[in-house]
PDB file of C-alpha atoms in Angstrom:
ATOM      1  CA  UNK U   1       0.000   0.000   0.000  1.00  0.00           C
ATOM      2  CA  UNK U   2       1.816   3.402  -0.804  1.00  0.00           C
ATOM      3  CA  UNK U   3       1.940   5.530   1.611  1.00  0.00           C
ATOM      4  CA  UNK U   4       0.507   8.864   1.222  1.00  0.00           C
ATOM      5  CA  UNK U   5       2.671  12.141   2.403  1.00  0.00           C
ATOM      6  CA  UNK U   6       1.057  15.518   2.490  1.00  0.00           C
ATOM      7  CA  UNK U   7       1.789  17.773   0.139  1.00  0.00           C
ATOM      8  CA  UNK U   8       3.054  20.766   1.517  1.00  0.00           C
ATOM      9  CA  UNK U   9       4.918  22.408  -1.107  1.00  0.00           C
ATOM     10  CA  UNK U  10       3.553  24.928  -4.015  1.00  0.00           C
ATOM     11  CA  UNK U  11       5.599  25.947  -7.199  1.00  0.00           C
ATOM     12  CA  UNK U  12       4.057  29.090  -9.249  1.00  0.00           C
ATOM     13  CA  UNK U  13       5.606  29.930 -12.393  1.00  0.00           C
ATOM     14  CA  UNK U  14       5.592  33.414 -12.561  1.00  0.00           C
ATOM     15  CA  UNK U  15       8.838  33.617 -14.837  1.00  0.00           C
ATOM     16  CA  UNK U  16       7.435  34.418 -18.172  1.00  0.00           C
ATOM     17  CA  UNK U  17       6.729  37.328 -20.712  1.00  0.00           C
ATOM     18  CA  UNK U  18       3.158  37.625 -20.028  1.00  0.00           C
ATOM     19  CA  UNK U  19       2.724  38.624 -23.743  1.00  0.00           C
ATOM     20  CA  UNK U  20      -0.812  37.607 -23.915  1.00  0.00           C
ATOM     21  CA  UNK U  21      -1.208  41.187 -22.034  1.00  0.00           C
ATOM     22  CA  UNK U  22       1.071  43.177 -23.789  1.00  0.00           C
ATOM     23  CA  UNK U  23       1.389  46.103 -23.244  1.00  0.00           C
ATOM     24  CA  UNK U  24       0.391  45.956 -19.574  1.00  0.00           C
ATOM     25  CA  UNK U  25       3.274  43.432 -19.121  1.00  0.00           C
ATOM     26  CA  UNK U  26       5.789  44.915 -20.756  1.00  0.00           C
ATOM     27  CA  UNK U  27       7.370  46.635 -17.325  1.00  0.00           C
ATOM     28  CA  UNK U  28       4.775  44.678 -15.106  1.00  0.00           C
ATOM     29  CA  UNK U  29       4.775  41.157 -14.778  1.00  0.00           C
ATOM     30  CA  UNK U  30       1.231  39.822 -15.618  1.00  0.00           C
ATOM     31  CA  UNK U  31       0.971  38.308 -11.895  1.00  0.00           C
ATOM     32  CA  UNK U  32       1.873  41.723 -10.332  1.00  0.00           C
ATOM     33  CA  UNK U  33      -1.785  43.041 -11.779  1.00  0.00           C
ATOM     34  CA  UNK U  34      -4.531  43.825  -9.811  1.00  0.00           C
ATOM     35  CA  UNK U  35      -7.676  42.620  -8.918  1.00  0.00           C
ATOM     36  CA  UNK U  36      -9.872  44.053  -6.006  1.00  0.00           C
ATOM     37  CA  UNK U  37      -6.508  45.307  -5.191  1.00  0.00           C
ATOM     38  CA  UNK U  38      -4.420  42.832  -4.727  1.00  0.00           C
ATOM     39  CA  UNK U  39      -1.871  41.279  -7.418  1.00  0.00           C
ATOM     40  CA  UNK U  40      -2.895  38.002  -9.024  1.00  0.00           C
ATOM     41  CA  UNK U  41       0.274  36.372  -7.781  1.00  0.00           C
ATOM     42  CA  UNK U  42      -0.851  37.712  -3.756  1.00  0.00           C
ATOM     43  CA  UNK U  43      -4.170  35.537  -4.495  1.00  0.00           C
ATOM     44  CA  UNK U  44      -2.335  32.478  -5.714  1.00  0.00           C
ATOM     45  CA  UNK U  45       0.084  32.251  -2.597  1.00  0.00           C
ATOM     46  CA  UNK U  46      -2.551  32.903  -0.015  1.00  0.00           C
ATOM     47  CA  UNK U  47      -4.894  30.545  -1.504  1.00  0.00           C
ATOM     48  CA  UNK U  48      -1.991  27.954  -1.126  1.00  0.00           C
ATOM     49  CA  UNK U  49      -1.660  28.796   2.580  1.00  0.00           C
ATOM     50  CA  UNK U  50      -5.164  28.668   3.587  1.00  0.00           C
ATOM     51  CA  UNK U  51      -4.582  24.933   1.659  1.00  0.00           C
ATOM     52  CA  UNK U  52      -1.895  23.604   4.545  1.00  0.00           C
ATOM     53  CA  UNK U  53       0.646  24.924   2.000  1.00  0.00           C
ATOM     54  CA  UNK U  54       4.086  25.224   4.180  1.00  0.00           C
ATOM     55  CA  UNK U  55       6.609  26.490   1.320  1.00  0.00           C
ATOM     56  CA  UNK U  56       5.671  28.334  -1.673  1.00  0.00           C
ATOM     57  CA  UNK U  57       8.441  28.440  -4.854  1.00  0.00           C
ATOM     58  CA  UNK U  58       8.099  30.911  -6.575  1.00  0.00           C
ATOM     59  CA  UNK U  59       9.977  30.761 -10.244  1.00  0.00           C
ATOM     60  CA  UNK U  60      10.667  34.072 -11.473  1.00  0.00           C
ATOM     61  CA  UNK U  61      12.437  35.878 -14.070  1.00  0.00           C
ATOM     62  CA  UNK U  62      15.341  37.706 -12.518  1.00  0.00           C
ATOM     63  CA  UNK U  63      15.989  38.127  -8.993  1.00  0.00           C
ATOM     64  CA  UNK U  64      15.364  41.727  -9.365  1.00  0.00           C
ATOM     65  CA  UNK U  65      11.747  40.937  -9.894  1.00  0.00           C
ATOM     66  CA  UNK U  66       8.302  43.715  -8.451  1.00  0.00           C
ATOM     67  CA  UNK U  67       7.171  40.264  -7.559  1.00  0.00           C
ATOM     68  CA  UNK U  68      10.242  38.931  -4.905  1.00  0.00           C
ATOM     69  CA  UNK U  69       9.805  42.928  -4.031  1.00  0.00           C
ATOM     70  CA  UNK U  70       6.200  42.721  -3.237  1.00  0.00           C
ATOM     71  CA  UNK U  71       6.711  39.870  -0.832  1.00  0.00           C
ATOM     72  CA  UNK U  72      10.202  41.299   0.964  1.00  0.00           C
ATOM     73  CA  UNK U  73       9.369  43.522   4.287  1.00  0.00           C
ATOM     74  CA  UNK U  74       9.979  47.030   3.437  1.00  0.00           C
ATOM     75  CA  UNK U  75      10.975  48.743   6.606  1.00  0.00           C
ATOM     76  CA  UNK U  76      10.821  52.627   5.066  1.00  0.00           C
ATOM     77  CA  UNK U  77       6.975  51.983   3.762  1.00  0.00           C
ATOM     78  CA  UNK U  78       6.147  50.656   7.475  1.00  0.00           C
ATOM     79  CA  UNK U  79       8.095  53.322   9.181  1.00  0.00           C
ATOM     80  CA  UNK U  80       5.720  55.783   6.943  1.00  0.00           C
ATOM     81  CA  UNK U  81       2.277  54.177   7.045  1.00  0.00           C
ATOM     82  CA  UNK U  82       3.108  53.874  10.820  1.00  0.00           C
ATOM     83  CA  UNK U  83       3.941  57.988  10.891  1.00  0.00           C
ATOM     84  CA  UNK U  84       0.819  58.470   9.081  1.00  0.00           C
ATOM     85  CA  UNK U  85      -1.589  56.826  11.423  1.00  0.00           C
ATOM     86  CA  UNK U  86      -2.541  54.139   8.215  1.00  0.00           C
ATOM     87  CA  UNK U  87      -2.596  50.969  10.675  1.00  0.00           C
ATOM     88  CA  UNK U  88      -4.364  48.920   9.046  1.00  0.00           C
ATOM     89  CA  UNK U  89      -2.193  49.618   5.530  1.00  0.00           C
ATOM     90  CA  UNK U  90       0.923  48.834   7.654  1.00  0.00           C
ATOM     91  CA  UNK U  91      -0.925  45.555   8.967  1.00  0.00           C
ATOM     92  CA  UNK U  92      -1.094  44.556   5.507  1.00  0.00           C
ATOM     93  CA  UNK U  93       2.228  45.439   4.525  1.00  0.00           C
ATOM     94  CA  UNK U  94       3.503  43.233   7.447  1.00  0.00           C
ATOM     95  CA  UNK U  95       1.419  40.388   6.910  1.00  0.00           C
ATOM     96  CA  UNK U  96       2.510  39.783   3.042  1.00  0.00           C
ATOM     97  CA  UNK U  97       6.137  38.050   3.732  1.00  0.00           C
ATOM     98  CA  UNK U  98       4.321  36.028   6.770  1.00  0.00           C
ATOM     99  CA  UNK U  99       1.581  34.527   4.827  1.00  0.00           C
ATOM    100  CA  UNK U 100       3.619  31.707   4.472  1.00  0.00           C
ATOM    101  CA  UNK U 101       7.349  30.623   3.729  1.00  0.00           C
ATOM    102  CA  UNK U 102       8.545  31.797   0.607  1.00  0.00           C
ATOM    103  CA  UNK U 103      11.418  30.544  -1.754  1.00  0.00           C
ATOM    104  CA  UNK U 104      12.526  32.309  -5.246  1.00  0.00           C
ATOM    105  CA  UNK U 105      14.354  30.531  -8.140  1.00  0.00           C
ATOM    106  CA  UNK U 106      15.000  31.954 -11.320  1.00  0.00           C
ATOM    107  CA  UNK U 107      14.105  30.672 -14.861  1.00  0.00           C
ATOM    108  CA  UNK U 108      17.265  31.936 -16.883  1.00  0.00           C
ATOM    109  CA  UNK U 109      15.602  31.087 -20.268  1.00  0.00           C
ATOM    110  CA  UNK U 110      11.438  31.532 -21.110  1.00  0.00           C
ATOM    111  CA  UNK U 111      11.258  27.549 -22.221  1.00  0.00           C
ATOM    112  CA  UNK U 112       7.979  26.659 -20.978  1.00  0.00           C
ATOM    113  CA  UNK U 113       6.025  25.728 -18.283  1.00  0.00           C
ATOM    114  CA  UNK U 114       7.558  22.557 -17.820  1.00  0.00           C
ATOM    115  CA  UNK U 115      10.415  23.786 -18.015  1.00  0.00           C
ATOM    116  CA  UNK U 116       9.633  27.059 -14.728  1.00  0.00           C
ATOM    117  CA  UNK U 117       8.213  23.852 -13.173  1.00  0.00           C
ATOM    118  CA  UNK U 118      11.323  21.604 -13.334  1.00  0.00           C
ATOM    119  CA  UNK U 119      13.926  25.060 -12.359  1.00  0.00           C
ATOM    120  CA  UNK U 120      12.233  24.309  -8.885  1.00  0.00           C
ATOM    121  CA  UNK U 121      13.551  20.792  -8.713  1.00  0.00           C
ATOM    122  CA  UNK U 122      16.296  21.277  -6.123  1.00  0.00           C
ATOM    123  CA  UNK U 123      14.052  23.411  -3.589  1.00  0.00           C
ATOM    124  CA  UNK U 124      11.149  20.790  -4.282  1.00  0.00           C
ATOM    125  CA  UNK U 125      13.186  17.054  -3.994  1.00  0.00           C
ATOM    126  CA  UNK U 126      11.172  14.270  -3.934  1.00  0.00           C
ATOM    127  CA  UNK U 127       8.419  16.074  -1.971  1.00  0.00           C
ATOM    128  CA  UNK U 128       5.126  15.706  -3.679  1.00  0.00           C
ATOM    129  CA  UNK U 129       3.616  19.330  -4.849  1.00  0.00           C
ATOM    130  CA  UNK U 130       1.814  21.706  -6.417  1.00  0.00           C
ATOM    131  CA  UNK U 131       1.461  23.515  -9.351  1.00  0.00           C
ATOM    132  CA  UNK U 132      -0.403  27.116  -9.111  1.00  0.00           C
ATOM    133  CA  UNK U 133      -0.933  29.258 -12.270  1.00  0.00           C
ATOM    134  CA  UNK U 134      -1.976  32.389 -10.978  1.00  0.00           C
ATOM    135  CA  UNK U 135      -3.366  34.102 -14.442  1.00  0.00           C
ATOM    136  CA  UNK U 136      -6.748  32.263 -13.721  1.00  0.00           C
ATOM    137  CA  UNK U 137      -8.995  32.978 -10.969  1.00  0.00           C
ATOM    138  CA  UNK U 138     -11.679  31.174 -10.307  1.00  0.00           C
ATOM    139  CA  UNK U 139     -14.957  32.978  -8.410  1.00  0.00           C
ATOM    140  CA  UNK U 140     -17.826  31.636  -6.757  1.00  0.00           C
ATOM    141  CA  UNK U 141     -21.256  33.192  -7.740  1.00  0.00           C
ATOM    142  CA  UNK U 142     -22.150  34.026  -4.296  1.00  0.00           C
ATOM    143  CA  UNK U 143     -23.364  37.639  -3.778  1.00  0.00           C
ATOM    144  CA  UNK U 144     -22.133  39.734  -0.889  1.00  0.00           C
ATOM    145  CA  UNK U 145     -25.223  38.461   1.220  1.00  0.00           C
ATOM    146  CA  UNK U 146     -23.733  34.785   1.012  1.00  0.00           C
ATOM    147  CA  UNK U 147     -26.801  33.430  -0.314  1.00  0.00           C
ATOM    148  CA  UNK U 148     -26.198  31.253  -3.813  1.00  0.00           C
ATOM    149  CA  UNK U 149     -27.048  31.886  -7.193  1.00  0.00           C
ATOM    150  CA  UNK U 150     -29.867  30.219  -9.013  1.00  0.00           C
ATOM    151  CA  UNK U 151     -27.336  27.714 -10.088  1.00  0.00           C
ATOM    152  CA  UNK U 152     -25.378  26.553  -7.195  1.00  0.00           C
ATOM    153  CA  UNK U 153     -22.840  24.642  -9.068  1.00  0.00           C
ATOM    154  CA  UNK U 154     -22.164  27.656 -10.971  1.00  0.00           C
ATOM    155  CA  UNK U 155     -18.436  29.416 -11.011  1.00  0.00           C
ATOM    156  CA  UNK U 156     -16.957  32.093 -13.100  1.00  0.00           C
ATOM    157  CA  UNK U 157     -13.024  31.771 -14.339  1.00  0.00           C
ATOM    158  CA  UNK U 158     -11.483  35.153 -15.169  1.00  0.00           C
ATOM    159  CA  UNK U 159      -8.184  34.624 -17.352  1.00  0.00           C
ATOM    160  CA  UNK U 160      -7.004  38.093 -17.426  1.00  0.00           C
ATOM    161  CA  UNK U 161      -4.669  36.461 -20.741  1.00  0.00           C
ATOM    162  CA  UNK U 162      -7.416  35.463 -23.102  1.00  0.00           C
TER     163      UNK U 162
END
């Protein structure tokens, strides 16, 4: 009987040109665009922590990336919000690189998803895991109330890329 180990480990590619949104990705990556606020990418690693999801890998470009930036404390942007009586923006801003552990690796060459996938090898071993794309949200059709729509099977995917 195999045995069956939990899968605590997450890989998102995020290491690509995005050019399915060009021109909007030409500076920004594609997962550093918002939604209700909040950058695609954000949505993709706290879904995988509210999943048991201990590590999250994160394959990027270069590790000068917005994205490794969004996710790194940023002392001077506390120390301001913090001046400025914005608590609850400084809350938020603290809470992003504790959401759960994070690990970068960079994708030298745009070869393909298989390829962003298998640059997170060494930081993955033998561990079983997960692969996030976070270009496609999925949505319940709740409304606000939390009562269901007429179809309660029903669920809306947004790809922001076509």
């Amino acid at each position: 009987m195999p045995s069956h180990r939990k899968i605590a480990k997450a890989v998102i590619p995020a290491a690509g040109f995005g050019t399915r949104m060009l021109p909007a990705t030409k500076a920004v990556p594609k997962e550093m665009l918002p939604v209700a606020g909040k950058p695609l990418i954000q949505y993709a690693v706290e879904e995988a922590a509210a999943s048991g999801i201990e590590t999250v890998i994160l394959v990027i470009r270069d590790q000068k990336s917005l994205i490794q930036a969004h996710f790194a404390p940023d002392h001077a942007l506390e120390s301001f919000l913090d001046q400025h009586g914005l608590c609850a923006c400084v809350n938020l801003v603290r809470e992003l690189p504790k959401i759960v552990e994070l690990e970068f690796v960079e994708q030298e060459e745009p070869l393909g998803l298989a390829h962003a996938v298998s640059c997170a090898r060494p930081l993955v071993g033998d561990d079983p895991f997960v692969v996030l794309l976070p270009d496609v949200i999925m949505v319940s059709l709740r409304t606000y109330s939390g009562s269901e729509s007429s179809n309660p099977e029903a669920a809306q995917s947004i790809n922001p890329g076509g």
